[in-house]
PDB file of C-alpha atoms in Angstrom:
ATOM      1  CA  UNK A  22      25.654  -4.823 -24.413  1.00 44.00           C
ATOM      2  CA  UNK A  23      22.556  -3.910 -22.418  1.00 44.00           C
ATOM      3  CA  UNK A  24      24.547  -3.466 -19.246  1.00 43.00           C
ATOM      4  CA  UNK A  25      27.010  -1.235 -21.058  1.00 39.00           C
ATOM      5  CA  UNK A  26      24.146   0.960 -22.269  1.00 41.00           C
ATOM      6  CA  UNK A  27      22.724   1.153 -18.736  1.00 45.00           C
ATOM      7  CA  UNK A  28      26.112   2.210 -17.347  1.00 45.00           C
ATOM      8  CA  UNK A  29      26.535   4.846 -20.030  1.00 39.00           C
ATOM      9  CA  UNK A  30      23.103   6.326 -19.348  1.00 40.00           C
ATOM     10  CA  UNK A  31      23.690   6.203 -15.586  1.00 42.00           C
ATOM     11  CA  UNK A  32      27.096   7.877 -16.015  1.00 48.00           C
ATOM     12  CA  UNK A  33      25.565  10.609 -18.152  1.00 44.00           C
ATOM     13  CA  UNK A  34      22.863  11.276 -15.547  1.00 43.00           C
ATOM     14  CA  UNK A  35      25.404  11.370 -12.711  1.00 55.00           C
ATOM     15  CA  UNK A  36      27.636  13.753 -14.640  1.00 53.00           C
ATOM     16  CA  UNK A  37      24.647  15.999 -15.484  1.00 46.00           C
ATOM     17  CA  UNK A  38      23.391  16.233 -11.885  1.00 50.00           C
ATOM     18  CA  UNK A  39      25.642  19.138 -10.831  1.00 56.00           C
ATOM     19  CA  UNK A  40      24.616  21.049 -13.940  1.00 48.00           C
ATOM     20  CA  UNK A  41      20.930  20.380 -13.256  1.00 49.00           C
ATOM     21  CA  UNK A  42      21.308  21.345  -9.614  1.00 52.00           C
ATOM     22  CA  UNK A  43      23.041  24.583 -10.564  1.00 52.00           C
ATOM     23  CA  UNK A  44      20.451  25.386 -13.241  1.00 50.00           C
ATOM     24  CA  UNK A  45      17.638  24.906 -10.771  1.00 50.00           C
ATOM     25  CA  UNK A  46      18.769  27.504  -8.263  1.00 78.00           C
ATOM     26  CA  UNK A  47      15.851  27.280  -5.912  1.00 89.00           C
ATOM     27  CA  UNK A  48      12.954  24.851  -6.149  1.00 92.00           C
ATOM     28  CA  UNK A  49       9.815  24.796  -4.048  1.00 93.00           C
ATOM     29  CA  UNK A  50       6.698  22.710  -3.852  1.00 94.00           C
ATOM     30  CA  UNK A  51       3.108  23.740  -3.223  1.00 95.00           C
ATOM     31  CA  UNK A  52      -0.088  21.797  -2.661  1.00 93.00           C
ATOM     32  CA  UNK A  53      -2.472  23.754  -4.870  1.00 93.00           C
ATOM     33  CA  UNK A  54      -5.515  21.861  -3.654  1.00 91.00           C
ATOM     34  CA  UNK A  55      -4.775  22.764  -0.030  1.00 92.00           C
ATOM     35  CA  UNK A  56      -4.224  26.398  -0.937  1.00 93.00           C
ATOM     36  CA  UNK A  57      -7.384  26.828  -2.984  1.00 91.00           C
ATOM     37  CA  UNK A  58      -9.814  24.531  -1.183  1.00 89.00           C
ATOM     38  CA  UNK A  59      -8.861  25.621   2.329  1.00 89.00           C
ATOM     39  CA  UNK A  60      -9.009  29.316   1.517  1.00 90.00           C
ATOM     40  CA  UNK A  61     -12.086  31.397   2.322  1.00 90.00           C
ATOM     41  CA  UNK A  62     -12.694  31.946  -1.395  1.00 89.00           C
ATOM     42  CA  UNK A  63     -12.365  28.218  -2.075  1.00 91.00           C
ATOM     43  CA  UNK A  64     -14.723  27.328   0.760  1.00 92.00           C
ATOM     44  CA  UNK A  65     -17.290  29.828  -0.559  1.00 90.00           C
ATOM     45  CA  UNK A  66     -16.947  28.393  -4.066  1.00 90.00           C
ATOM     46  CA  UNK A  67     -17.424  24.841  -2.813  1.00 91.00           C
ATOM     47  CA  UNK A  68     -20.441  25.897  -0.737  1.00 92.00           C
ATOM     48  CA  UNK A  69     -21.930  27.542  -3.829  1.00 88.00           C
ATOM     49  CA  UNK A  70     -21.428  24.308  -5.756  1.00 90.00           C
ATOM     50  CA  UNK A  71     -22.945  22.277  -2.931  1.00 92.00           C
ATOM     51  CA  UNK A  72     -26.012  24.524  -2.804  1.00 90.00           C
ATOM     52  CA  UNK A  73     -26.531  24.114  -6.544  1.00 86.00           C
ATOM     53  CA  UNK A  74     -26.118  20.358  -6.264  1.00 90.00           C
ATOM     54  CA  UNK A  75     -28.459  19.848  -3.309  1.00 91.00           C
ATOM     55  CA  UNK A  76     -31.732  20.621  -5.095  1.00 82.00           C
ATOM     56  CA  UNK A  77     -30.967  18.353  -8.036  1.00 85.00           C
ATOM     57  CA  UNK A  78     -29.617  15.636  -5.760  1.00 90.00           C
ATOM     58  CA  UNK A  79     -32.906  15.664  -3.851  1.00 91.00           C
ATOM     59  CA  UNK A  80     -34.803  15.204  -7.116  1.00 89.00           C
ATOM     60  CA  UNK A  81     -32.560  12.271  -8.078  1.00 91.00           C
ATOM     61  CA  UNK A  82     -33.060  10.710  -4.646  1.00 93.00           C
ATOM     62  CA  UNK A  83     -36.825  11.106  -5.018  1.00 92.00           C
ATOM     63  CA  UNK A  84     -36.694   9.366  -8.409  1.00 91.00           C
ATOM     64  CA  UNK A  85     -34.616   6.537  -6.948  1.00 92.00           C
ATOM     65  CA  UNK A  86     -37.008   6.076  -4.023  1.00 94.00           C
ATOM     66  CA  UNK A  87     -39.955   6.012  -6.419  1.00 93.00           C
ATOM     67  CA  UNK A  88     -38.259   3.308  -8.472  1.00 92.00           C
ATOM     68  CA  UNK A  89     -37.581   1.233  -5.357  1.00 93.00           C
ATOM     69  CA  UNK A  90     -41.242   1.435  -4.368  1.00 94.00           C
ATOM     70  CA  UNK A  91     -42.316   0.471  -7.870  1.00 90.00           C
ATOM     71  CA  UNK A  92     -39.952  -2.502  -7.780  1.00 90.00           C
ATOM     72  CA  UNK A  93     -41.283  -3.615  -4.382  1.00 92.00           C
ATOM     73  CA  UNK A  94     -44.873  -3.347  -5.621  1.00 89.00           C
ATOM     74  CA  UNK A  95     -43.975  -5.250  -8.757  1.00 87.00           C
ATOM     75  CA  UNK A  96     -42.388  -8.070  -6.753  1.00 88.00           C
ATOM     76  CA  UNK A  97     -45.391  -8.294  -4.440  1.00 88.00           C
ATOM     77  CA  UNK A  98     -47.944  -8.192  -7.238  1.00 87.00           C
ATOM     78  CA  UNK A  99     -46.081 -10.201  -9.874  1.00 82.00           C
ATOM     79  CA  UNK A 100     -47.672 -13.458  -8.758  1.00 85.00           C
ATOM     80  CA  UNK A 101     -51.209 -12.136  -9.227  1.00 87.00           C
ATOM     81  CA  UNK A 102     -50.669  -9.893 -12.274  1.00 85.00           C
ATOM     82  CA  UNK A 103     -51.413 -10.925 -15.804  1.00 88.00           C
ATOM     83  CA  UNK A 104     -48.565 -11.105 -18.309  1.00 88.00           C
ATOM     84  CA  UNK A 105     -49.825  -7.922 -19.940  1.00 91.00           C
ATOM     85  CA  UNK A 106     -49.917  -6.025 -16.619  1.00 88.00           C
ATOM     86  CA  UNK A 107     -46.429  -7.300 -15.727  1.00 88.00           C
ATOM     87  CA  UNK A 108     -45.061  -6.141 -19.080  1.00 90.00           C
ATOM     88  CA  UNK A 109     -46.696  -2.741 -18.630  1.00 91.00           C
ATOM     89  CA  UNK A 110     -45.223  -2.300 -15.142  1.00 90.00           C
ATOM     90  CA  UNK A 111     -41.767  -3.419 -16.284  1.00 91.00           C
ATOM     91  CA  UNK A 112     -41.912  -1.035 -19.229  1.00 92.00           C
ATOM     92  CA  UNK A 113     -42.929   1.812 -16.940  1.00 93.00           C
ATOM     93  CA  UNK A 114     -40.085   1.011 -14.525  1.00 91.00           C
ATOM     94  CA  UNK A 115     -37.561   0.814 -17.365  1.00 94.00           C
ATOM     95  CA  UNK A 116     -38.729   4.184 -18.698  1.00 94.00           C
ATOM     96  CA  UNK A 117     -38.389   5.794 -15.266  1.00 91.00           C
ATOM     97  CA  UNK A 118     -35.009   4.142 -14.729  1.00 92.00           C
ATOM     98  CA  UNK A 119     -33.709   5.452 -18.063  1.00 94.00           C
ATOM     99  CA  UNK A 120     -34.987   8.937 -17.232  1.00 92.00           C
ATOM    100  CA  UNK A 121     -33.290   8.797 -13.845  1.00 91.00           C
ATOM    101  CA  UNK A 122     -30.006   7.664 -15.419  1.00 93.00           C
ATOM    102  CA  UNK A 123     -30.240  10.419 -18.056  1.00 94.00           C
ATOM    103  CA  UNK A 124     -30.951  12.960 -15.317  1.00 92.00           C
ATOM    104  CA  UNK A 125     -27.974  11.640 -13.309  1.00 93.00           C
ATOM    105  CA  UNK A 126     -25.643  11.913 -16.322  1.00 94.00           C
ATOM    106  CA  UNK A 127     -26.896  15.415 -17.117  1.00 93.00           C
ATOM    107  CA  UNK A 128     -26.438  16.391 -13.467  1.00 92.00           C
ATOM    108  CA  UNK A 129     -22.868  15.059 -13.425  1.00 93.00           C
ATOM    109  CA  UNK A 130     -22.001  16.967 -16.598  1.00 94.00           C
ATOM    110  CA  UNK A 131     -23.579  20.161 -15.313  1.00 92.00           C
ATOM    111  CA  UNK A 132     -21.769  19.891 -11.988  1.00 92.00           C
ATOM    112  CA  UNK A 133     -18.463  19.347 -13.773  1.00 91.00           C
ATOM    113  CA  UNK A 134     -19.085  22.457 -15.845  1.00 93.00           C
ATOM    114  CA  UNK A 135     -20.142  24.417 -12.761  1.00 91.00           C
ATOM    115  CA  UNK A 136     -17.046  23.295 -10.879  1.00 90.00           C
ATOM    116  CA  UNK A 137     -14.843  24.449 -13.736  1.00 91.00           C
ATOM    117  CA  UNK A 138     -16.721  27.748 -13.956  1.00 91.00           C
ATOM    118  CA  UNK A 139     -16.437  28.401 -10.216  1.00 88.00           C
ATOM    119  CA  UNK A 140     -12.852  27.214  -9.713  1.00 89.00           C
ATOM    120  CA  UNK A 141     -11.247  28.555 -12.894  1.00 91.00           C
ATOM    121  CA  UNK A 142     -11.043  32.168 -11.635  1.00 91.00           C
ATOM    122  CA  UNK A 143      -9.531  30.928  -8.367  1.00 92.00           C
ATOM    123  CA  UNK A 144      -6.935  28.881 -10.227  1.00 93.00           C
ATOM    124  CA  UNK A 145      -5.984  31.954 -12.288  1.00 94.00           C
ATOM    125  CA  UNK A 146      -5.427  33.881  -9.061  1.00 94.00           C
ATOM    126  CA  UNK A 147      -3.458  30.933  -7.689  1.00 94.00           C
ATOM    127  CA  UNK A 148      -1.224  30.842 -10.800  1.00 95.00           C
ATOM    128  CA  UNK A 149      -0.579  34.587 -10.500  1.00 95.00           C
ATOM    129  CA  UNK A 150       0.194  34.319  -6.794  1.00 95.00           C
ATOM    130  CA  UNK A 151       2.651  31.457  -7.354  1.00 96.00           C
ATOM    131  CA  UNK A 152       4.396  33.346 -10.165  1.00 95.00           C
ATOM    132  CA  UNK A 153       4.689  36.503  -8.042  1.00 95.00           C
ATOM    133  CA  UNK A 154       5.867  34.525  -5.011  1.00 94.00           C
ATOM    134  CA  UNK A 155       8.494  32.693  -7.052  1.00 95.00           C
ATOM    135  CA  UNK A 156       9.781  35.924  -8.574  1.00 94.00           C
ATOM    136  CA  UNK A 157       9.805  37.789  -5.259  1.00 95.00           C
ATOM    137  CA  UNK A 158      11.567  34.949  -3.388  1.00 93.00           C
ATOM    138  CA  UNK A 159      14.061  33.885  -6.053  1.00 93.00           C
ATOM    139  CA  UNK A 160      12.548  30.527  -6.975  1.00 93.00           C
ATOM    140  CA  UNK A 161      13.402  29.230 -10.397  1.00 93.00           C
ATOM    141  CA  UNK A 162      10.717  26.556 -10.088  1.00 94.00           C
ATOM    142  CA  UNK A 163       7.703  25.749  -7.934  1.00 93.00           C
ATOM    143  CA  UNK A 164       6.086  22.392  -8.627  1.00 94.00           C
ATOM    144  CA  UNK A 165       2.875  20.699  -7.528  1.00 93.00           C
ATOM    145  CA  UNK A 166       3.428  18.756  -4.291  1.00 91.00           C
ATOM    146  CA  UNK A 167       1.487  15.710  -5.502  1.00 89.00           C
ATOM    147  CA  UNK A 168       3.936  15.313  -8.403  1.00 89.00           C
ATOM    148  CA  UNK A 169       6.907  14.904  -6.049  1.00 85.00           C
ATOM    149  CA  UNK A 170       7.594  11.737  -4.087  1.00 88.00           C
ATOM    150  CA  UNK A 171       9.878  13.290  -1.492  1.00 87.00           C
ATOM    151  CA  UNK A 172      10.279  16.859  -0.316  1.00 84.00           C
ATOM    152  CA  UNK A 173      13.075  17.950   1.971  1.00 83.00           C
ATOM    153  CA  UNK A 174      12.365  20.351   4.790  1.00 80.00           C
ATOM    154  CA  UNK A 175      12.068  23.963   3.828  1.00 83.00           C
ATOM    155  CA  UNK A 176      10.985  23.315   0.250  1.00 90.00           C
ATOM    156  CA  UNK A 177       7.213  23.264   0.842  1.00 91.00           C
ATOM    157  CA  UNK A 178       5.949  26.812   0.333  1.00 93.00           C
ATOM    158  CA  UNK A 179       2.240  25.984   0.660  1.00 92.00           C
ATOM    159  CA  UNK A 180       1.746  27.993   3.871  1.00 91.00           C
ATOM    160  CA  UNK A 181       3.345  31.141   2.422  1.00 92.00           C
ATOM    161  CA  UNK A 182       1.420  30.868  -0.823  1.00 93.00           C
ATOM    162  CA  UNK A 183      -1.805  30.282   1.114  1.00 92.00           C
ATOM    163  CA  UNK A 184      -1.341  33.636   2.885  1.00 93.00           C
ATOM    164  CA  UNK A 185      -0.620  35.412  -0.390  1.00 93.00           C
ATOM    165  CA  UNK A 186      -3.547  33.661  -2.087  1.00 92.00           C
ATOM    166  CA  UNK A 187      -5.966  34.699   0.681  1.00 91.00           C
ATOM    167  CA  UNK A 188      -4.844  38.306   0.339  1.00 91.00           C
ATOM    168  CA  UNK A 189      -5.116  38.240  -3.466  1.00 91.00           C
ATOM    169  CA  UNK A 190      -8.554  36.598  -3.363  1.00 87.00           C
ATOM    170  CA  UNK A 191      -9.805  39.246  -0.926  1.00 86.00           C
ATOM    171  CA  UNK A 192      -8.547  41.993  -3.235  1.00 85.00           C
ATOM    172  CA  UNK A 193     -10.491  40.299  -5.995  1.00 74.00           C
ATOM    173  CA  UNK A 194      -7.395  39.937  -8.113  1.00 55.00           C
TER     174      UNK A 194
END
């Protein structure tokens, strides 16, 4: 019974293939990440994000280094410290560690928001460029390259869309 069902489904798919192929007149693929991130506008956006991240990253590194030094001092002095002094140092280190972790989480959230804020306008331009390219060149569908396991020659339109994207980004579209 199971095999019969498999054969029926397989037969239906095989019979539908010509219809699907005819319905999808012209299909292309594009690597959106390559287009956006390798463009001048994308590189500027990523540099802007990197500049914003650098200052905060330095602060987080400073906090981490401070914690390491505190830990080293604690290990060296733990033999000679009283129980009360040990507890105080451990409490201080835990407080600083929690602050550092909170700062790291806040930083990650802020950078995610900044990335969205910076890249969203570029992705809107990208979507417009792809739609215009598809319409102008008779594509009924252009799909993301990473979603496709195999692409035959001539179907990857990334290079053409990159040129159009660069021009649109320069126009400030």
